[in-house]
Amino acid sequence: MTTAKFWLASNSPRRREMLSWLGWSFQSAPANIDESALGGENPLEHVKRLALGKCQVKIDTAQPGEIVIAADTIVVLENAILGKPVDEKDAFVMLKSLGDRTHQVITALAVRQVGLPDVQQETCISNVRMRNYSDAEIEAYIRSGDPMDKAGGYAIQNAQFHPAVNFAGCFASVMGMPLCHLERTLRRLADYQPADLAVICQKKLNYACPITRRVMIGENIG
Ligand SMILES: Cc1cn([C@H]2C[C@H](O)[C@@H](COP(=O)(O)OP(=O)(O)OP(=O)(O)O)O2)c(=O)[nH]c1=O
């Protein structure tokens, strides 16, 4: 187990939970930034900029050398960015537009060490095919409250709504924290002791990941 001290620059309960799987010592700090898109920015540029911005938010009590991790997740449908729904009507429109189609989920990661200028970045793009759910199912899912704090208005991990029928990429990335990509990013830091996040991720998700090995050798996948 690594002995480094980590900060998760995030309010996301999913990211907190996923990082807690690793058994590391970490604290969360809010990373409140303006998440609106800039004119002329494509989805990849957008998500990378937001992850970077979250990572650079100052944490008053962080000490030099401590590691700050931030991420941003967006859903992209035909080049349009779907962030979190602003209200239930918006959630309905998003879920309706995603039904019976394939879209991309992009998570950008940003990692820095306090006191050092460099920020390490990674992006992870997955394809998700949604099932052909009915309007009544969308309405029931919205009533559950689950969509409102999720990009695209859904959680792939929601067992009741189970929105996805097909998937290619990194499941953990769609949930907000691609752990193999995190591990390979952390390995670029001088004093990081390698850990086997791939094993932990697969165990926690109960999922035999077909891309782990390729991610860990540095392929631009998932
Ligand atoms: C698509 C999808 C998103 N999500 C979540 C992950 C993220 O928490 C959220 C995307 O919003 P983000 O803006 O990436 O993150 P956040 O606002 O929740 O947290 P913070 O910025 O403080 O780190 O959507 C799922 O949990 N499952 C999914 O299938």
mmCIF file of C-alpha atoms and ligand atoms in Angstrom:
data_model
loop_
_atom_site.group_PDB
_atom_site.id
_atom_site.type_symbol
_atom_site.label_atom_id
_atom_site.label_comp_id
_atom_site.label_asym_id
_atom_site.label_seq_id
_atom_site.Cartn_x
_atom_site.Cartn_y
_atom_site.Cartn_z
ATOM 1 C CA MET A 1 0.000 0.000 0.000
ATOM 2 C CA THR A 2 1.241 3.465 -0.832
ATOM 3 C CA THR A 3 2.055 5.829 2.034
ATOM 4 C CA ALA A 4 1.563 9.070 0.107
ATOM 5 C CA LYS A 5 -1.056 11.527 1.344
ATOM 6 C CA PHE A 6 -3.815 12.271 -1.157
ATOM 7 C CA TRP A 7 -6.407 14.967 -1.674
ATOM 8 C CA LEU A 8 -9.495 14.341 -3.770
ATOM 9 C CA ALA A 9 -10.502 17.709 -5.201
ATOM 10 C CA SER A 10 -14.168 16.804 -5.569
ATOM 11 C CA ASN A 11 -17.643 16.885 -4.063
ATOM 12 C CA SER A 12 -18.623 13.694 -5.830
ATOM 13 C CA PRO A 13 -19.756 10.865 -3.543
ATOM 14 C CA ARG A 14 -18.934 8.356 -6.323
ATOM 15 C CA ARG A 15 -15.355 9.568 -6.640
ATOM 16 C CA ARG A 16 -14.980 9.526 -2.855
ATOM 17 C CA GLU A 17 -16.317 5.999 -2.677
ATOM 18 C CA MET A 18 -14.105 4.752 -5.500
ATOM 19 C CA LEU A 19 -10.985 6.284 -3.983
ATOM 20 C CA SER A 20 -11.887 4.776 -0.620
ATOM 21 C CA TRP A 21 -11.742 1.301 -2.263
ATOM 22 C CA LEU A 22 -7.971 1.736 -2.448
ATOM 23 C CA GLY A 23 -7.445 1.887 1.307
ATOM 24 C CA TRP A 24 -5.373 5.058 0.948
ATOM 25 C CA SER A 25 -5.203 7.936 3.344
ATOM 26 C CA PHE A 26 -7.013 10.791 1.625
ATOM 27 C CA GLN A 27 -9.142 13.829 2.322
ATOM 28 C CA SER A 28 -11.710 15.491 0.108
ATOM 29 C CA ALA A 29 -11.702 19.179 -0.654
ATOM 30 C CA PRO A 30 -14.391 20.983 -2.660
ATOM 31 C CA ALA A 31 -13.398 21.929 -6.185
ATOM 32 C CA ASN A 32 -16.029 24.482 -7.070
ATOM 33 C CA ILE A 33 -15.366 25.988 -10.457
ATOM 34 C CA ASP A 34 -17.540 27.399 -13.222
ATOM 35 C CA GLU A 35 -18.363 24.342 -15.363
ATOM 36 C CA SER A 36 -19.992 26.177 -18.263
ATOM 37 C CA ALA A 37 -18.633 25.527 -21.745
ATOM 38 C CA LEU A 38 -16.611 28.154 -23.579
ATOM 39 C CA GLY A 39 -17.548 29.113 -27.130
ATOM 40 C CA GLY A 40 -15.559 27.165 -29.716
ATOM 41 C CA GLU A 41 -14.407 24.535 -27.242
ATOM 42 C CA ASN A 42 -14.846 20.890 -28.275
ATOM 43 C CA PRO A 43 -15.947 18.240 -25.706
ATOM 44 C CA LEU A 44 -12.423 16.924 -25.137
ATOM 45 C CA GLU A 45 -10.983 20.391 -24.593
ATOM 46 C CA HIS A 46 -13.891 21.191 -22.275
ATOM 47 C CA VAL A 47 -13.566 18.151 -20.025
ATOM 48 C CA LYS A 48 -9.770 18.505 -19.814
ATOM 49 C CA ARG A 49 -10.048 22.176 -18.897
ATOM 50 C CA LEU A 50 -12.528 21.418 -16.116
ATOM 51 C CA ALA A 51 -10.414 18.609 -14.620
ATOM 52 C CA LEU A 52 -7.382 20.893 -14.704
ATOM 53 C CA GLY A 53 -9.328 23.749 -13.113
ATOM 54 C CA LYS A 54 -10.583 21.497 -10.306
ATOM 55 C CA CYS A 55 -7.071 20.187 -9.690
ATOM 56 C CA GLN A 56 -5.671 23.697 -9.418
ATOM 57 C CA VAL A 57 -8.143 24.945 -6.807
ATOM 58 C CA LYS A 58 -6.058 25.920 -3.788
ATOM 59 C CA ILE A 59 -6.360 23.657 -0.743
ATOM 60 C CA ASP A 60 -5.275 25.749 2.234
ATOM 61 C CA THR A 61 -4.259 22.874 4.477
ATOM 62 C CA ALA A 62 -2.465 20.754 1.856
ATOM 63 C CA GLN A 63 1.245 20.296 2.446
ATOM 64 C CA PRO A 64 4.069 20.294 -0.128
ATOM 65 C CA GLY A 65 4.432 16.942 -1.873
ATOM 66 C CA GLU A 66 0.883 15.793 -1.142
ATOM 67 C CA ILE A 67 -0.972 14.538 -4.207
ATOM 68 C CA VAL A 68 -4.144 16.230 -5.493
ATOM 69 C CA ILE A 69 -6.494 14.223 -7.742
ATOM 70 C CA ALA A 70 -9.360 15.784 -9.708
ATOM 71 C CA ALA A 71 -11.627 14.596 -12.499
ATOM 72 C CA ASP A 72 -14.462 15.684 -14.705
ATOM 73 C CA THR A 73 -16.978 13.478 -16.514
ATOM 74 C CA ILE A 74 -19.189 14.450 -19.426
ATOM 75 C CA VAL A 75 -21.585 12.648 -21.731
ATOM 76 C CA VAL A 76 -21.235 13.454 -25.427
ATOM 77 C CA LEU A 77 -24.014 12.792 -27.909
ATOM 78 C CA GLU A 78 -23.151 13.662 -31.512
ATOM 79 C CA ASN A 79 -20.572 16.185 -30.369
ATOM 80 C CA ALA A 80 -22.985 17.899 -27.957
ATOM 81 C CA ILE A 81 -21.947 17.961 -24.287
ATOM 82 C CA LEU A 82 -24.517 16.744 -21.785
ATOM 83 C CA GLY A 83 -23.564 17.804 -18.270
ATOM 84 C CA LYS A 84 -25.802 17.346 -15.249
ATOM 85 C CA PRO A 85 -29.500 18.067 -15.830
ATOM 86 C CA VAL A 86 -30.592 21.455 -14.504
ATOM 87 C CA ASP A 87 -34.057 20.168 -13.576
ATOM 88 C CA GLU A 88 -36.309 17.147 -14.043
ATOM 89 C CA LYS A 89 -37.538 18.333 -17.424
ATOM 90 C CA ASP A 90 -33.957 18.596 -18.614
ATOM 91 C CA ALA A 91 -33.254 15.100 -17.246
ATOM 92 C CA PHE A 92 -36.189 13.741 -19.240
ATOM 93 C CA VAL A 93 -34.975 15.398 -22.462
ATOM 94 C CA MET A 94 -31.440 14.040 -21.912
ATOM 95 C CA LEU A 95 -32.540 10.490 -21.157
ATOM 96 C CA LYS A 96 -34.975 10.487 -24.054
ATOM 97 C CA SER A 97 -32.256 11.653 -26.447
ATOM 98 C CA LEU A 98 -29.828 8.967 -25.219
ATOM 99 C CA GLY A 99 -32.298 6.031 -25.426
ATOM 100 C CA ASP A 100 -31.581 3.279 -27.997
ATOM 101 C CA ARG A 101 -28.410 5.045 -29.162
ATOM 102 C CA THR A 102 -24.676 5.050 -28.523
ATOM 103 C CA HIS A 103 -22.898 7.997 -26.918
ATOM 104 C CA GLN A 104 -19.461 8.685 -25.460
ATOM 105 C CA VAL A 105 -18.585 9.255 -21.842
ATOM 106 C CA ILE A 106 -15.358 11.151 -21.321
ATOM 107 C CA THR A 107 -13.586 11.428 -18.004
ATOM 108 C CA ALA A 108 -10.550 13.667 -17.734
ATOM 109 C CA LEU A 109 -8.162 13.203 -14.845
ATOM 110 C CA ALA A 110 -5.724 15.749 -13.467
ATOM 111 C CA VAL A 111 -3.090 15.039 -10.842
ATOM 112 C CA ARG A 112 -0.546 17.353 -9.231
ATOM 113 C CA GLN A 113 1.774 17.457 -6.280
ATOM 114 C CA VAL A 114 1.383 20.426 -3.970
ATOM 115 C CA GLY A 115 4.227 22.885 -4.459
ATOM 116 C CA LEU A 116 5.180 21.628 -7.927
ATOM 117 C CA PRO A 117 4.076 23.344 -11.139
ATOM 118 C CA ASP A 118 3.363 20.261 -13.280
ATOM 119 C CA VAL A 119 -0.126 18.823 -13.705
ATOM 120 C CA GLN A 120 -0.409 15.311 -15.167
ATOM 121 C CA GLN A 121 -3.469 14.785 -17.329
ATOM 122 C CA GLU A 122 -5.230 11.762 -18.841
ATOM 123 C CA THR A 123 -8.481 11.301 -20.672
ATOM 124 C CA CYS A 124 -10.604 8.244 -20.990
ATOM 125 C CA ILE A 125 -13.314 7.817 -23.651
ATOM 126 C CA SER A 126 -15.907 5.041 -23.454
ATOM 127 C CA ASN A 127 -18.839 4.165 -25.716
ATOM 128 C CA VAL A 128 -22.156 3.403 -24.083
ATOM 129 C CA ARG A 129 -25.183 2.007 -25.889
ATOM 130 C CA MET A 130 -28.426 2.684 -24.027
ATOM 131 C CA ARG A 131 -31.385 0.368 -24.060
ATOM 132 C CA ASN A 132 -34.726 1.379 -25.520
ATOM 133 C CA TYR A 133 -36.388 2.373 -22.216
ATOM 134 C CA SER A 134 -39.917 3.755 -22.198
ATOM 135 C CA ASP A 135 -41.074 7.245 -21.174
ATOM 136 C CA ALA A 136 -42.682 5.696 -18.103
ATOM 137 C CA GLU A 137 -39.331 4.162 -17.093
ATOM 138 C CA ILE A 138 -37.601 7.516 -17.554
ATOM 139 C CA GLU A 139 -40.225 9.209 -15.391
ATOM 140 C CA ALA A 140 -39.900 6.590 -12.649
ATOM 141 C CA TYR A 141 -36.101 6.910 -12.742
ATOM 142 C CA ILE A 142 -36.325 10.692 -12.452
ATOM 143 C CA ARG A 143 -38.689 10.301 -9.469
ATOM 144 C CA SER A 144 -35.963 8.250 -7.770
ATOM 145 C CA GLY A 145 -33.738 11.380 -7.787
ATOM 146 C CA ASP A 146 -30.721 9.467 -9.119
ATOM 147 C CA PRO A 147 -30.255 11.379 -12.419
ATOM 148 C CA MET A 148 -29.902 14.867 -11.006
ATOM 149 C CA ASP A 149 -26.220 14.869 -10.019
ATOM 150 C CA LYS A 150 -24.980 12.738 -12.935
ATOM 151 C CA ALA A 151 -23.630 13.758 -16.317
ATOM 152 C CA GLY A 152 -26.205 12.867 -18.974
ATOM 153 C CA GLY A 153 -28.797 12.310 -16.238
ATOM 154 C CA TYR A 154 -27.982 8.655 -15.595
ATOM 155 C CA ALA A 155 -25.777 6.319 -13.635
ATOM 156 C CA ILE A 156 -24.539 3.284 -15.536
ATOM 157 C CA GLN A 157 -24.171 1.621 -12.141
ATOM 158 C CA ASN A 158 -27.873 2.000 -11.275
ATOM 159 C CA ALA A 159 -29.039 -1.610 -11.036
ATOM 160 C CA GLN A 160 -32.742 -0.789 -11.128
ATOM 161 C CA PHE A 161 -32.732 1.441 -14.216
ATOM 162 C CA HIS A 162 -29.791 -0.499 -15.764
ATOM 163 C CA PRO A 163 -29.605 1.970 -18.666
ATOM 164 C CA ALA A 164 -26.819 0.462 -20.771
ATOM 165 C CA VAL A 165 -27.077 -2.579 -23.047
ATOM 166 C CA ASN A 166 -23.608 -2.412 -24.486
ATOM 167 C CA PHE A 167 -20.383 -0.900 -23.401
ATOM 168 C CA ALA A 168 -16.818 -0.458 -24.647
ATOM 169 C CA GLY A 169 -14.177 1.223 -22.554
ATOM 170 C CA CYS A 170 -13.561 1.771 -18.850
ATOM 171 C CA PHE A 171 -16.572 1.148 -16.606
ATOM 172 C CA ALA A 172 -14.956 2.993 -13.697
ATOM 173 C CA SER A 173 -14.422 6.024 -15.923
ATOM 174 C CA VAL A 174 -18.132 6.209 -16.680
ATOM 175 C CA MET A 175 -18.726 6.187 -12.911
ATOM 176 C CA GLY A 176 -16.334 9.134 -12.622
ATOM 177 C CA MET A 177 -12.910 7.711 -11.681
ATOM 178 C CA PRO A 178 -10.889 5.539 -14.105
ATOM 179 C CA LEU A 179 -8.639 3.732 -11.659
ATOM 180 C CA CYS A 180 -6.151 2.169 -14.105
ATOM 181 C CA HIS A 181 -5.675 5.525 -15.795
ATOM 182 C CA LEU A 182 -5.230 7.037 -12.342
ATOM 183 C CA GLU A 183 -2.578 4.447 -11.501
ATOM 184 C CA ARG A 184 -0.628 5.035 -14.694
ATOM 185 C CA THR A 185 -0.834 8.804 -14.117
ATOM 186 C CA LEU A 186 0.411 8.496 -10.532
ATOM 187 C CA ARG A 187 3.343 6.368 -11.727
ATOM 188 C CA ARG A 188 4.685 9.464 -13.477
ATOM 189 C CA LEU A 189 5.237 11.100 -10.093
ATOM 190 C CA ALA A 190 8.739 10.644 -8.718
ATOM 191 C CA ASP A 191 7.993 9.189 -5.290
ATOM 192 C CA TYR A 192 4.806 7.222 -5.952
ATOM 193 C CA GLN A 193 4.907 3.554 -4.974
ATOM 194 C CA PRO A 194 3.016 1.505 -7.601
ATOM 195 C CA ALA A 195 -0.213 -0.155 -6.501
ATOM 196 C CA ASP A 196 -2.489 -2.656 -8.237
ATOM 197 C CA LEU A 197 -5.575 -0.548 -8.727
ATOM 198 C CA ALA A 198 -6.755 -2.735 -11.620
ATOM 199 C CA VAL A 199 -7.240 -5.714 -9.334
ATOM 200 C CA ILE A 200 -9.098 -3.656 -6.734
ATOM 201 C CA CYS A 201 -11.327 -2.049 -9.366
ATOM 202 C CA GLN A 202 -12.361 -5.349 -10.926
ATOM 203 C CA LYS A 203 -13.064 -6.869 -7.543
ATOM 204 C CA LYS A 204 -15.186 -3.938 -6.383
ATOM 205 C CA LEU A 205 -17.118 -3.740 -9.647
ATOM 206 C CA ASN A 206 -17.338 -7.524 -9.903
ATOM 207 C CA TYR A 207 -16.262 -7.098 -13.497
ATOM 208 C CA ALA A 208 -13.657 -8.881 -15.625
ATOM 209 C CA CYS A 209 -12.251 -5.852 -17.405
ATOM 210 C CA PRO A 210 -11.040 -6.667 -20.927
ATOM 211 C CA ILE A 211 -8.882 -3.514 -21.310
ATOM 212 C CA THR A 212 -6.929 -3.309 -18.043
ATOM 213 C CA ARG A 213 -3.703 -4.707 -19.420
ATOM 214 C CA ARG A 214 -3.783 -2.428 -22.450
ATOM 215 C CA VAL A 215 -4.450 0.637 -20.289
ATOM 216 C CA MET A 216 -1.567 -0.241 -18.002
ATOM 217 C CA ILE A 217 0.923 -0.553 -20.858
ATOM 218 C CA GLY A 218 -0.039 2.957 -21.894
ATOM 219 C CA GLU A 219 -2.427 2.457 -24.790
ATOM 220 C CA ASN A 220 -4.788 5.286 -25.532
ATOM 221 C CA ILE A 221 -7.879 3.245 -24.763
ATOM 222 C CA GLY A 222 -10.965 3.377 -22.565
HETATM 223 C C1 LIG B 1 -22.430 9.036 -16.868
HETATM 224 C C2 LIG B 1 -22.310 8.849 -15.380
HETATM 225 C C3 LIG B 1 -21.918 9.884 -14.539
HETATM 226 N N1 LIG B 1 -21.816 9.704 -13.197
HETATM 227 C C4 LIG B 1 -21.419 10.812 -12.309
HETATM 228 C C5 LIG B 1 -19.915 10.901 -12.043
HETATM 229 C C6 LIG B 1 -19.745 12.342 -11.616
HETATM 230 O O1 LIG B 1 -19.904 12.427 -10.200
HETATM 231 C C7 LIG B 1 -20.894 13.063 -12.297
HETATM 232 C C8 LIG B 1 -20.380 13.987 -13.374
HETATM 233 O O2 LIG B 1 -20.190 15.252 -12.846
HETATM 234 P P1 LIG B 1 -18.778 15.952 -12.627
HETATM 235 O O3 LIG B 1 -18.988 17.403 -12.886
HETATM 236 O O4 LIG B 1 -17.701 15.235 -13.355
HETATM 237 O O5 LIG B 1 -18.483 15.707 -11.089
HETATM 238 P P2 LIG B 1 -19.269 16.172 -9.805
HETATM 239 O O6 LIG B 1 -19.829 17.562 -9.968
HETATM 240 O O7 LIG B 1 -20.229 15.085 -9.409
HETATM 241 O O8 LIG B 1 -18.132 16.199 -8.721
HETATM 242 P P3 LIG B 1 -16.807 17.136 -8.664
HETATM 243 O O9 LIG B 1 -16.849 18.100 -9.812
HETATM 244 O O10 LIG B 1 -16.889 17.837 -7.347
HETATM 245 O O11 LIG B 1 -15.679 16.157 -8.732
HETATM 246 O O12 LIG B 1 -21.725 12.082 -12.892
HETATM 247 C C9 LIG B 1 -22.089 8.462 -12.631
HETATM 248 O O13 LIG B 1 -22.002 8.294 -11.408
HETATM 249 N N2 LIG B 1 -22.450 7.417 -13.450
HETATM 250 C C10 LIG B 1 -22.594 7.542 -14.794
HETATM 251 O O14 LIG B 1 -22.951 6.561 -15.497
#
